[in-house]
Amino acid sequence: MEPFTTHTGVGVPLRRSNVDTDQIIPAVYLKRVTRTGFEDGLFAAWRSDEHFVLNQEPYRAGSVLVAGPDFGTGSSREHAVWALSDYGFRTVLSARFADIFRGNAGKAGLLAAQLEQSDIELLWKLLETEPGTEVTVDLREKTVRAKEFTAPFAVDDYTRWRLLEGLDDIGLTLRHAAVIDEFEQARADYLPVTTPIAGA
Amino acid sequence: MAKTLAEKVWDRHVVRRGSGAEPDLLYIDLHLVHEVTSPQAFDGLRLAGRPVRRPDLTIATEDHNVPTVGIDLPIADPVSRTQVETLRRNCAEFGVRLHPMGDAEQGIVHVVGPQLGLTQPGMTVVCGDSHTSTHGAFGALAFGIGTSEVEHVMATQTLPLRPFKTMAVTITGELRPGVTAKDVILAVIARIGTGGGQGYVLEYRGPAIEKLSMEARMTVCNMSIEAGARAGMIAPDETTFAYLKGRPHAPAGELWDNAVADWRGLRTDDGAVFDAEVVLDADELTPFVTWGTNPGQGLPLSATVPDPERIADENERVAAEKALSYMDLVPGTPLREISVDTVFLGSCTNGRIEDLRAAAAVIAGRQVADGVRMLVVPGSMRVKAQAEAEGLHEVFLAAGAEWRQAGCSMCLGMNPDQLAPGERSASTSNRNFEGRQGKGGRTHLVSPLVAAATAVRGTLSSPEDLVTASAGGTNTAASAQN
C-alpha cells in the first residue's frame, strides 16, 4: 500500500447526510472481478444530474471529499472505497463514518478523517464561495487546512500508523503465525468444520 | 468481573491482545463467502502465493447475482456470469466448499449457514456482507467485513480488531398478534437512527425477544447493521438448542452435551454494564413500514407521511425533504393509501420458511390485486423444497404470485429482478436506499404479513385490513404471525 502522509487537492462539498454505499456505488457496478475500474460507478445515479457537484468545474477534478454525517452506511462493499479512490479521491472528511466503511478505507489507503460538523459546515461554505479551493489533509499533524481554515481531525492511531507507513495488514498479522497455531490447538472440540458430511 | 455476552465471546477468541493503539487479533470460527466480495480477495492470495489457511472453516455459496428463473440455463448477463464462474474457479483452486446455483444447499449465505447448523452459539462468524449480523441470533459474534478483510481472514483466519462497545436493546412486554420481528427491528432503527448503533454490538433481550422463534430472532439481528451497529446478538437458550439439535453440522452425542453445557454460560452476567441502553415496549408496537430512503425513516402503518417542516434538526429535515421527493410522496398522506406496483417476499431478512408460511396464510384464498406483481423468492433451495412439501407454492401461485428460485434477488437487484424507474415496492428486504432495488425504484420496507396484505389490496396494508374489507374473511391476522 502506498504511504499517506499529506495530501493537497481540490475540495468537493457534498451536502448530504447518510450517503449510503448504494449511492456511492450501486450494486450493478459490483460485478467486476478486478480491483480497479470502479470510477464509472461512483455516485452513478447522482452523476446523471448535470447539477451534481462532480459535474461542475472545478470540482470535477477534486480529490478531497467533504461530506455530511453518517457517510458510508449500509453495505460492506469495499467497492465503495475503490470507486472513490479510482475516481481520484485520496481522503473523505465527515463528522461521522459508518464503521465498516471506515475500516475498509483504512485497509485500502483512503483516509477517512473525522471532523466536527461545525468545521464541515465552514469548509462547505468556503468550497462553495470559492470553488476550486485546495484543501490540505496532513496525517502527521492530524489537521485540515484550506486558506485561513484550520481544523483538527480524528483518526485512530493504529490506522494512522499503517497509512503513514503504507503497511500491509496481512503481513503484520503473519508475524504472529506461531500464536495463531497455538490458539488453534486449544479450540473447543465441538466447534464445526465445513467439510461436507456424508448423507447430510 | 461481570461481562456482557459480546465481551464473553470476544474474550474467548483473542489470539493476541494488542497493546496501546494496536488492536486485538481475533480468531474467526466461520468464514462465509459469496461471489461479489471475494474475487479480489482470492486474487490477492494468488499474487502473494498464500493459501486459504482454513478451507475447513470456510464455505461459499452463489447468491447475489443468480437469476431466480431459468437457473438451468447459462446466466444471461455476461458480467454476472463471469463473477459466478470466477467463484467456482477460485473455490476449486483453493479447496473451498461451494454450493453453486441449482445445488440443493444453495441459497443466501445467511440462510444457508444456520440451516446447515454451521452457525452456533459463541462463535465468531464473518462474511463480506453487512447482513452477517443475522448469525448473532444464535449468540454468535457475527459481522460484515470488506474485501481486504476477506483476504485477511482467508490468509490468517484472524482479524485485527478493537473491541466493540455494547448496547442493550431491551424489548419489554409482549408482541400483539400481527406484530412481528420485522416490526420490532424497524421500530428499533427508527428509535436509535441509522447511525445510533455505530461502534456497538446490540444485544437484544427482554421477554418479547425470548419468546421469538430462531427465525424471527434472525430477522431482528439481520437488520442491526441498518442501525449502524457492527453486530446484533441474542443470548442462546432452549429455543436455540432445539433449533440446532440434529442439524448436519451441529455437534452430536457427547460433544452435543459438552457444547450445550458451554453454551448455557453465554449470557450477560448480572451486574454487567452496557455502554448504552435502549428500551422499547412490545405492547405499544404495531405493524411498521418505511416511508423514506433509509431504514430509520419508518412509522407505524397507521401514521401519515411526515411533514419535513416539523423536523427541528436541519440535517434530518433536508434528508426527509430529499427522501420525500425521491419517493414521490406528499406529507399528510395516510401510509395505508400508498399504492405499490410490486411486492417482494424474500431476502436474508425475511426469506425463511416461517416468513413464507406467514405470508401464505394471509394470501390463501385471495388474489394479488390487479396491476400488482408479487415475487416470492425463498432464501434457499432447502426453504423452497420445504415450502413445496407444505404446498405453499400452490397458495402463492393460485393467488397470482410468482414462485421463484433461491437468491438475493430484488433485495439489491444485481440479477434481473429489479424495479423499473418510478416503480414502487413493498419489500420484506432490509434497505430502502435510493435505487437499491433498481435505478429510480422506490422501496417501502415491510414484514411478510404486511407484504401479503399489501399484495391483495394494492396499497400498504396489514392483514387486519383484509378482515375488515371482507367480512367473513379468514382468521389470518391472528394466526399468521411469526
Tab-separated table of C-alpha atoms in Angstrom, chain A residues 19-198:
chain	number	residue	atom	x	y	z
A	19	VAL	CA	-24.628	8.850	1.974
A	20	ASP	CA	-25.025	5.077	1.855
A	21	THR	CA	-22.803	2.717	-0.081
A	22	ASP	CA	-25.580	2.063	-2.613
A	23	GLN	CA	-25.303	5.771	-3.511
A	24	ILE	CA	-21.513	5.662	-3.590
A	25	ILE	CA	-21.663	2.705	-5.978
A	26	PRO	CA	-24.904	0.897	-6.936
A	27	ALA	CA	-24.909	-2.902	-6.851
A	28	VAL	CA	-24.975	-3.296	-10.629
A	29	TYR	CA	-21.430	-1.877	-10.733
A	30	LEU	CA	-20.079	-4.515	-8.343
A	31	LYS	CA	-19.767	-7.265	-10.893
A	32	ARG	CA	-16.157	-6.709	-11.890
A	33	VAL	CA	-13.706	-9.314	-10.649
A	34	THR	CA	-10.755	-6.903	-10.814
A	35	ARG	CA	-9.634	-4.408	-8.189
A	36	THR	CA	-9.675	-1.337	-10.460
A	37	GLY	CA	-12.020	0.422	-12.838
A	38	PHE	CA	-14.840	1.234	-10.417
A	39	GLU	CA	-14.791	5.014	-11.069
A	40	ASP	CA	-17.639	4.725	-13.580
A	41	GLY	CA	-19.987	3.581	-10.816
A	42	LEU	CA	-19.115	6.348	-8.351
A	43	PHE	CA	-22.309	8.209	-7.356
A	44	ALA	CA	-23.751	6.762	-10.583
A	45	ALA	CA	-27.352	7.881	-10.023
A	46	TRP	CA	-26.403	11.418	-8.998
A	47	ARG	CA	-23.877	11.900	-11.784
A	48	SER	CA	-26.652	11.707	-14.364
A	49	ASP	CA	-27.863	15.028	-12.884
A	50	GLU	CA	-25.931	17.881	-14.506
A	51	HIS	CA	-26.220	19.920	-11.306
A	52	PHE	CA	-24.449	17.287	-9.220
A	53	VAL	CA	-21.294	18.714	-7.700
A	54	LEU	CA	-18.916	16.366	-9.533
A	55	ASN	CA	-20.377	17.568	-12.839
A	56	GLN	CA	-19.312	21.140	-12.066
A	57	GLU	CA	-15.909	22.633	-12.826
A	58	PRO	CA	-13.593	22.809	-10.956
A	59	TYR	CA	-14.982	20.195	-8.528
A	60	ARG	CA	-14.764	17.556	-11.258
A	61	ALA	CA	-11.027	17.189	-10.578
A	62	GLY	CA	-11.483	17.069	-6.795
A	63	SER	CA	-9.596	14.702	-4.534
A	64	VAL	CA	-10.828	15.733	-1.064
A	65	LEU	CA	-14.498	14.886	-0.474
A	66	VAL	CA	-16.239	16.886	2.257
A	67	ALA	CA	-19.444	15.021	3.154
A	68	GLY	CA	-22.310	15.189	5.641
A	69	PRO	CA	-22.581	12.915	8.676
A	70	ASP	CA	-23.049	9.123	8.537
A	71	PHE	CA	-21.041	8.683	5.365
A	72	GLY	CA	-20.743	5.115	4.021
A	73	THR	CA	-23.688	3.492	5.794
A	74	GLY	CA	-25.202	0.227	4.591
A	75	SER	CA	-23.459	-2.477	2.628
A	76	SER	CA	-19.961	-3.744	3.459
A	77	ARG	CA	-18.848	-3.396	-0.172
A	78	GLU	CA	-15.230	-2.247	-0.287
A	79	HIS	CA	-16.029	-1.305	-3.874
A	80	ALA	CA	-17.308	1.969	-2.371
A	81	VAL	CA	-13.765	2.786	-1.267
A	82	TRP	CA	-12.294	1.572	-4.549
A	83	ALA	CA	-14.756	3.701	-6.541
A	84	LEU	CA	-13.749	6.826	-4.598
A	85	SER	CA	-10.042	6.008	-4.979
A	86	ASP	CA	-10.341	5.078	-8.648
A	87	TYR	CA	-12.074	8.395	-9.311
A	88	GLY	CA	-9.164	10.227	-7.710
A	89	PHE	CA	-10.233	10.864	-4.120
A	90	ARG	CA	-7.487	10.366	-1.529
A	91	THR	CA	-9.485	11.375	1.502
A	92	VAL	CA	-13.067	11.814	2.740
A	93	LEU	CA	-13.920	14.277	5.523
A	94	SER	CA	-17.098	13.757	7.545
A	95	ALA	CA	-18.402	14.205	11.079
A	96	ARG	CA	-19.355	10.534	11.279
A	97	PHE	CA	-18.482	7.434	9.265
A	98	ALA	CA	-20.164	4.038	9.204
A	99	ASP	CA	-17.883	1.509	10.901
A	100	ILE	CA	-17.371	-0.919	8.028
A	101	PHE	CA	-16.716	1.885	5.544
A	102	ARG	CA	-14.110	3.447	7.792
A	103	GLY	CA	-12.418	0.073	8.259
A	104	ASN	CA	-12.411	-0.620	4.524
A	105	ALA	CA	-10.998	2.850	3.803
A	106	GLY	CA	-8.113	2.291	6.194
A	107	LYS	CA	-7.290	-1.057	4.579
A	108	ALA	CA	-7.393	0.296	1.051
A	109	GLY	CA	-5.403	3.513	1.572
A	110	LEU	CA	-8.230	6.060	1.547
A	111	LEU	CA	-8.086	8.369	4.569
A	112	ALA	CA	-11.448	8.728	6.368
A	113	ALA	CA	-10.862	11.791	8.537
A	114	GLN	CA	-13.423	12.736	11.173
A	115	LEU	CA	-14.079	16.452	11.709
A	116	GLU	CA	-16.565	18.337	13.852
A	117	GLN	CA	-19.776	19.022	11.893
A	118	SER	CA	-19.266	22.764	12.545
A	119	ASP	CA	-15.909	22.531	10.756
A	120	ILE	CA	-17.504	20.601	7.897
A	121	GLU	CA	-20.044	23.438	7.556
A	122	LEU	CA	-17.262	26.040	7.438
A	123	LEU	CA	-15.455	24.035	4.757
A	124	TRP	CA	-18.671	23.673	2.740
A	125	LYS	CA	-19.142	27.457	2.764
A	126	LEU	CA	-15.521	28.063	1.780
A	127	LEU	CA	-15.599	25.495	-1.037
A	128	GLU	CA	-18.918	26.831	-2.362
A	129	THR	CA	-17.973	30.515	-2.263
A	130	GLU	CA	-14.520	29.864	-3.687
A	131	PRO	CA	-14.817	26.805	-5.943
A	132	GLY	CA	-11.514	25.139	-6.666
A	133	THR	CA	-10.062	25.887	-3.239
A	134	GLU	CA	-7.370	23.392	-2.399
A	135	VAL	CA	-7.576	21.525	0.884
A	136	THR	CA	-4.527	20.057	2.605
A	137	VAL	CA	-5.034	16.993	4.778
A	138	ASP	CA	-1.963	16.373	6.921
A	139	LEU	CA	-1.998	12.937	8.517
A	140	ARG	CA	1.188	13.544	10.520
A	141	GLU	CA	-0.287	16.628	12.193
A	142	LYS	CA	-3.917	15.378	12.011
A	143	THR	CA	-5.060	18.732	10.656
A	144	VAL	CA	-7.047	20.000	7.688
A	145	ARG	CA	-6.085	23.346	6.168
A	146	ALA	CA	-7.653	25.444	3.399
A	147	LYS	CA	-6.834	29.145	3.039
A	148	GLU	CA	-7.385	30.582	6.539
A	149	PHE	CA	-9.314	27.499	7.672
A	150	THR	CA	-7.559	25.078	10.011
A	151	ALA	CA	-9.151	22.271	11.993
A	152	PRO	CA	-8.010	19.101	13.708
A	153	PHE	CA	-9.356	15.723	12.665
A	154	ALA	CA	-9.609	12.366	14.376
A	155	VAL	CA	-8.381	9.049	13.038
A	156	ASP	CA	-7.488	6.036	15.143
A	157	ASP	CA	-3.771	5.759	15.921
A	158	TYR	CA	-3.299	2.285	14.512
A	159	THR	CA	-4.869	3.174	11.138
A	160	ARG	CA	-2.815	6.372	11.087
A	161	TRP	CA	0.396	4.441	11.689
A	162	ARG	CA	-0.403	1.890	8.997
A	163	LEU	CA	-1.324	4.593	6.483
A	164	LEU	CA	1.809	6.639	7.258
A	165	GLU	CA	3.995	3.558	6.835
A	166	GLY	CA	1.972	2.060	3.970
A	167	LEU	CA	1.889	-1.293	5.785
A	168	ASP	CA	0.116	-4.441	4.617
A	169	ASP	CA	-2.194	-5.815	7.305
A	170	ILE	CA	-1.785	-9.463	6.371
A	171	GLY	CA	1.986	-9.230	6.557
A	172	LEU	CA	1.682	-7.700	10.029
A	173	THR	CA	-0.606	-10.497	11.238
A	174	LEU	CA	1.505	-13.288	9.788
A	175	ARG	CA	4.340	-12.197	12.074
A	176	HIS	CA	2.172	-13.795	14.779
A	177	ALA	CA	1.615	-17.078	12.928
A	178	ALA	CA	3.012	-19.126	15.808
A	179	VAL	CA	0.496	-17.629	18.239
A	180	ILE	CA	-2.333	-18.390	15.812
A	181	ASP	CA	-1.126	-22.021	15.574
A	182	GLU	CA	-1.109	-22.260	19.338
A	183	PHE	CA	-4.611	-20.790	19.630
A	184	GLU	CA	-5.967	-23.276	17.084
A	185	GLN	CA	-4.666	-26.224	19.095
A	186	ALA	CA	-6.774	-25.188	22.079
A	187	ARG	CA	-10.134	-24.599	20.292
A	188	ALA	CA	-13.157	-26.493	21.645
A	189	ASP	CA	-13.585	-29.911	20.055
A	190	TYR	CA	-17.307	-29.435	19.341
A	191	LEU	CA	-16.789	-26.479	17.007
A	192	PRO	CA	-17.961	-27.235	13.451
A	193	VAL	CA	-15.952	-27.609	10.269
A	194	THR	CA	-17.453	-27.020	6.839
A	195	THR	CA	-16.157	-30.258	5.350
A	196	PRO	CA	-19.184	-31.953	3.753
A	197	ILE	CA	-20.836	-34.591	5.921
A	198	ALA	CA	-21.781	-37.839	4.228
